[in-house]
Amino acid sequence: MTEPRRPRRLRRLSSEESRLWAEISRLITPLRGRAPTPVAPSPPPAPEPAPPKPAARPARPAPRIPAKNGIPKSGLPHSIAPKNPAPPPAPTLPPLAPLERRVRTSLRRGSRSVDAVIDLHGMRQAEAHAALIGFLHRSRASGHAVVLVVTGKGAGGDDPYAERGVLRRSVPHWLRMPELRPLVVGFEEAAHHHGGGGALYIRLRRR
């Protein structure tokens, strides 16, 4: 009597066999009326964890600017920043005036003498300029009204090529400059006995 055959135990497929079977199943055309056996998709790989971000440093506070007049500089808009006040305009002086008629007449007749005299003849321009400024300041401080400045006519001299009459032309120009205009009321050529064309009468402004 023949013994009945024992049923075979089904062996489970290995992972490699399952992968091959899935590839073959995709290539087989299914019969009509039968739906293909769905193949479970393989799970997507797990994403790698992102590296941790470095901790941000706290922002440094802006340096404090010391306040001026009770208002911080950082709080002032650029358009309203304080500006230095403009200097006051210089006072306008009246134009130079000639000597008064009675003063001129008395000087030319010799009935009146000048209050002070300075002789610039023979000085260099820079030396004569400084001497003239000092002389006029001292004369005004002393209360003088009319002074005499001797410039020389420029004739003669040891150097035949030297320019003649430099001080004679320069002194009137200096008297019109802003540094001396507050002191000088007017000037004109002196009388013959005071030097004529080589000297000037200068009338000083009162203090």
Short mmCIF file of C-alpha atoms in Angstrom, two decimals:
data_model
loop_
_atom_site.label_atom_id
_atom_site.label_comp_id
_atom_site.label_asym_id
_atom_site.label_seq_id
_atom_site.Cartn_x
_atom_site.Cartn_y
_atom_site.Cartn_z
CA MET A 1 0.00 0.00 0.00
CA THR A 2 1.46 3.32 -1.10
CA GLU A 3 1.75 6.09 1.51
CA PRO A 4 0.09 9.39 0.60
CA ARG A 5 2.47 12.20 -0.35
CA ARG A 6 2.99 14.87 2.18
CA PRO A 7 2.25 18.41 0.93
CA ARG A 8 5.35 20.48 0.27
CA ARG A 9 6.05 23.39 2.61
CA LEU A 10 6.07 26.64 0.72
CA ARG A 11 9.37 28.39 1.00
CA ARG A 12 9.33 32.17 1.50
CA LEU A 13 11.08 34.21 -1.18
CA SER A 14 14.21 36.00 -0.27
CA SER A 15 14.49 39.76 -0.72
CA GLU A 16 16.51 39.35 -3.90
CA GLU A 17 13.94 36.89 -5.33
CA SER A 18 11.11 39.28 -4.46
CA ARG A 19 12.89 42.09 -6.27
CA LEU A 20 13.41 39.93 -9.39
CA TRP A 21 9.79 38.82 -9.32
CA ALA A 22 8.59 42.39 -9.18
CA GLU A 23 10.73 43.27 -12.23
CA ILE A 24 9.35 40.26 -14.18
CA SER A 25 5.75 41.09 -13.23
CA ARG A 26 6.05 44.51 -14.78
CA LEU A 27 7.15 42.96 -18.10
CA ILE A 28 4.25 40.42 -18.34
CA THR A 29 1.09 41.52 -20.18
CA PRO A 30 -1.92 40.50 -18.06
CA LEU A 31 -4.77 38.45 -19.58
CA ARG A 32 -8.03 40.15 -20.36
CA GLY A 33 -10.47 40.07 -17.54
CA ARG A 34 -7.75 39.75 -14.93
CA ALA A 35 -6.31 42.70 -13.12
CA PRO A 36 -2.59 42.61 -12.51
CA THR A 37 -1.52 41.97 -9.02
CA PRO A 38 -0.52 45.32 -7.60
CA VAL A 39 3.02 45.53 -6.45
CA ALA A 40 3.56 47.45 -3.27
CA PRO A 41 5.88 50.41 -3.95
CA SER A 42 9.10 50.45 -2.06
CA PRO A 43 9.11 53.05 0.71
CA PRO A 44 11.10 56.23 -0.07
CA PRO A 45 14.43 56.59 1.67
CA ALA A 46 14.33 58.57 4.89
CA PRO A 47 15.66 62.14 4.46
CA GLU A 48 18.97 62.92 6.04
CA PRO A 49 18.70 65.22 9.05
CA ALA A 50 19.76 68.84 8.32
CA PRO A 51 22.81 70.09 10.21
CA PRO A 52 21.92 72.39 13.11
CA LYS A 53 22.15 76.14 12.33
CA PRO A 54 24.70 78.15 14.31
CA ALA A 55 23.18 80.36 16.95
CA ALA A 56 22.88 83.99 15.78
CA ARG A 57 24.92 86.50 17.73
CA PRO A 58 22.92 89.25 19.40
CA ALA A 59 23.15 92.63 17.62
CA ARG A 60 25.50 95.11 19.25
CA PRO A 61 23.74 98.27 20.43
CA ALA A 62 24.67 101.50 18.64
CA PRO A 63 27.17 103.65 20.59
CA ARG A 64 25.57 106.46 22.52
CA ILE A 65 26.62 109.95 21.45
CA PRO A 66 26.80 112.44 24.31
CA ALA A 67 23.97 114.94 24.24
CA LYS A 68 24.63 118.56 23.39
CA ASN A 69 22.31 121.24 24.75
CA GLY A 70 20.04 118.48 26.07
CA ILE A 71 19.37 116.97 22.60
CA PRO A 72 21.15 113.74 21.52
CA LYS A 73 23.02 114.11 18.26
CA SER A 74 21.64 110.79 17.01
CA GLY A 75 18.10 112.16 17.28
CA LEU A 76 18.66 115.18 15.04
CA PRO A 77 17.72 114.77 11.37
CA HIS A 78 20.39 115.69 8.88
CA SER A 79 18.23 118.43 7.41
CA ILE A 80 17.94 120.31 10.73
CA ALA A 81 21.49 119.85 11.97
CA PRO A 82 22.68 122.94 13.87
CA LYS A 83 24.80 125.28 11.81
CA ASN A 84 27.33 127.86 12.85
CA PRO A 85 25.75 131.32 12.88
CA ALA A 86 26.87 133.59 10.07
CA PRO A 87 29.21 136.39 11.16
CA PRO A 88 27.57 139.81 11.33
CA PRO A 89 28.20 142.00 8.28
CA ALA A 90 30.96 144.56 8.59
CA PRO A 91 29.71 148.10 9.16
CA THR A 92 29.57 150.20 6.02
CA LEU A 93 31.89 153.20 6.19
CA PRO A 94 31.23 156.45 4.35
CA PRO A 95 33.50 157.26 1.39
CA LEU A 96 36.72 159.16 1.95
CA ALA A 97 36.18 162.89 2.17
CA PRO A 98 38.60 165.80 1.59
CA LEU A 99 39.76 167.94 4.47
CA GLU A 100 37.41 170.65 5.64
CA ARG A 101 38.01 173.99 3.95
CA ARG A 102 38.91 175.88 7.12
CA VAL A 103 41.32 173.11 8.22
CA ARG A 104 43.01 173.08 4.81
CA THR A 105 43.32 176.86 4.74
CA SER A 106 44.82 177.07 8.22
CA LEU A 107 47.35 174.33 7.42
CA ARG A 108 48.46 175.99 4.18
CA ARG A 109 48.78 179.40 5.81
CA GLY A 110 50.74 177.93 8.69
CA SER A 111 48.26 179.15 11.29
CA ARG A 112 47.69 175.56 12.32
CA SER A 113 50.24 172.81 12.75
CA VAL A 114 49.74 169.08 12.33
CA ASP A 115 49.29 166.95 15.45
CA ALA A 116 51.96 164.33 14.57
CA VAL A 117 54.44 163.49 11.79
CA ILE A 118 55.94 160.24 10.46
CA ASP A 119 58.65 160.06 7.78
CA LEU A 120 58.50 156.87 5.68
CA HIS A 121 61.07 158.09 3.16
CA GLY A 122 63.84 155.51 2.61
CA MET A 123 61.90 152.53 4.09
CA ARG A 124 61.05 149.36 2.21
CA GLN A 125 57.37 148.76 1.44
CA ALA A 126 56.76 146.14 4.14
CA GLU A 127 58.56 148.23 6.75
CA ALA A 128 56.73 151.41 5.73
CA HIS A 129 53.34 149.65 5.73
CA ALA A 130 53.80 148.36 9.27
CA ALA A 131 55.10 151.74 10.47
CA LEU A 132 52.12 153.56 8.95
CA ILE A 133 49.57 151.26 10.59
CA GLY A 134 51.18 151.61 14.01
CA PHE A 135 51.50 155.39 13.66
CA LEU A 136 47.83 155.90 12.76
CA HIS A 137 46.60 153.69 15.61
CA ARG A 138 48.74 155.54 18.14
CA SER A 139 47.70 158.93 16.77
CA ARG A 140 44.00 158.12 17.00
CA ALA A 141 44.43 156.73 20.50
CA SER A 142 46.10 160.04 21.47
CA GLY A 143 43.14 162.03 20.11
CA HIS A 144 44.98 163.57 17.13
CA ALA A 145 42.82 165.03 14.35
CA VAL A 146 45.27 165.77 11.49
CA VAL A 147 48.66 164.08 10.99
CA LEU A 148 51.35 164.37 8.32
CA VAL A 149 52.84 161.34 6.51
CA VAL A 150 56.02 161.97 4.49
CA THR A 151 56.45 159.52 1.61
CA GLY A 152 59.14 161.27 -0.43
CA LYS A 153 58.81 162.18 -4.09
CA GLY A 154 60.95 159.27 -5.20
CA ALA A 155 63.63 161.34 -6.94
CA GLY A 156 67.32 160.58 -6.53
CA GLY A 157 68.75 157.51 -4.82
CA ASP A 158 71.89 155.44 -5.15
CA ASP A 159 70.40 152.76 -7.47
CA PRO A 160 69.81 154.25 -10.96
CA TYR A 161 67.57 151.29 -11.92
CA ALA A 162 65.36 151.38 -8.78
CA GLU A 163 61.67 152.18 -9.25
CA ARG A 164 60.89 155.76 -8.26
CA GLY A 165 58.01 156.90 -6.05
CA VAL A 166 56.91 153.48 -4.76
CA LEU A 167 55.77 154.76 -1.36
CA ARG A 168 54.21 157.84 -2.93
CA ARG A 169 51.87 155.53 -4.88
CA SER A 170 51.47 152.86 -2.19
CA VAL A 171 50.46 154.98 0.82
CA PRO A 172 47.19 156.29 -0.74
CA HIS A 173 46.33 152.70 -1.66
CA TRP A 174 46.98 151.51 1.91
CA LEU A 175 44.81 154.28 3.33
CA ARG A 176 41.87 152.96 1.27
CA MET A 177 42.28 149.37 2.52
CA PRO A 178 39.76 147.90 5.04
CA GLU A 179 42.38 147.68 7.81
CA LEU A 180 42.83 151.49 7.86
CA ARG A 181 39.45 152.76 6.65
CA PRO A 182 37.96 152.74 10.18
CA LEU A 183 40.72 155.19 11.21
CA VAL A 184 40.84 157.53 8.21
CA VAL A 185 38.24 160.15 7.28
CA GLY A 186 40.19 161.51 4.31
CA PHE A 187 43.59 162.63 3.01
CA GLU A 188 45.11 164.99 0.44
CA GLU A 189 48.45 166.35 -0.74
CA ALA A 190 50.29 168.53 1.78
CA ALA A 191 51.21 172.18 1.33
CA HIS A 192 54.61 173.10 -0.09
CA HIS A 193 56.15 173.91 3.28
CA HIS A 194 55.05 170.47 4.60
CA GLY A 195 56.55 168.50 1.69
CA GLY A 196 54.17 169.16 -1.19
CA GLY A 197 53.79 166.14 -3.49
CA GLY A 198 55.98 164.01 -1.21
CA ALA A 199 53.66 164.21 1.84
CA LEU A 200 50.00 163.77 2.79
CA TYR A 201 47.68 165.35 5.30
CA ILE A 202 45.54 162.63 6.92
CA ARG A 203 42.41 163.43 8.87
CA LEU A 204 41.64 160.81 11.53
CA ARG A 205 38.23 159.63 12.67
CA ARG A 206 37.28 160.51 16.20
CA ARG A 207 37.01 157.72 18.74
#
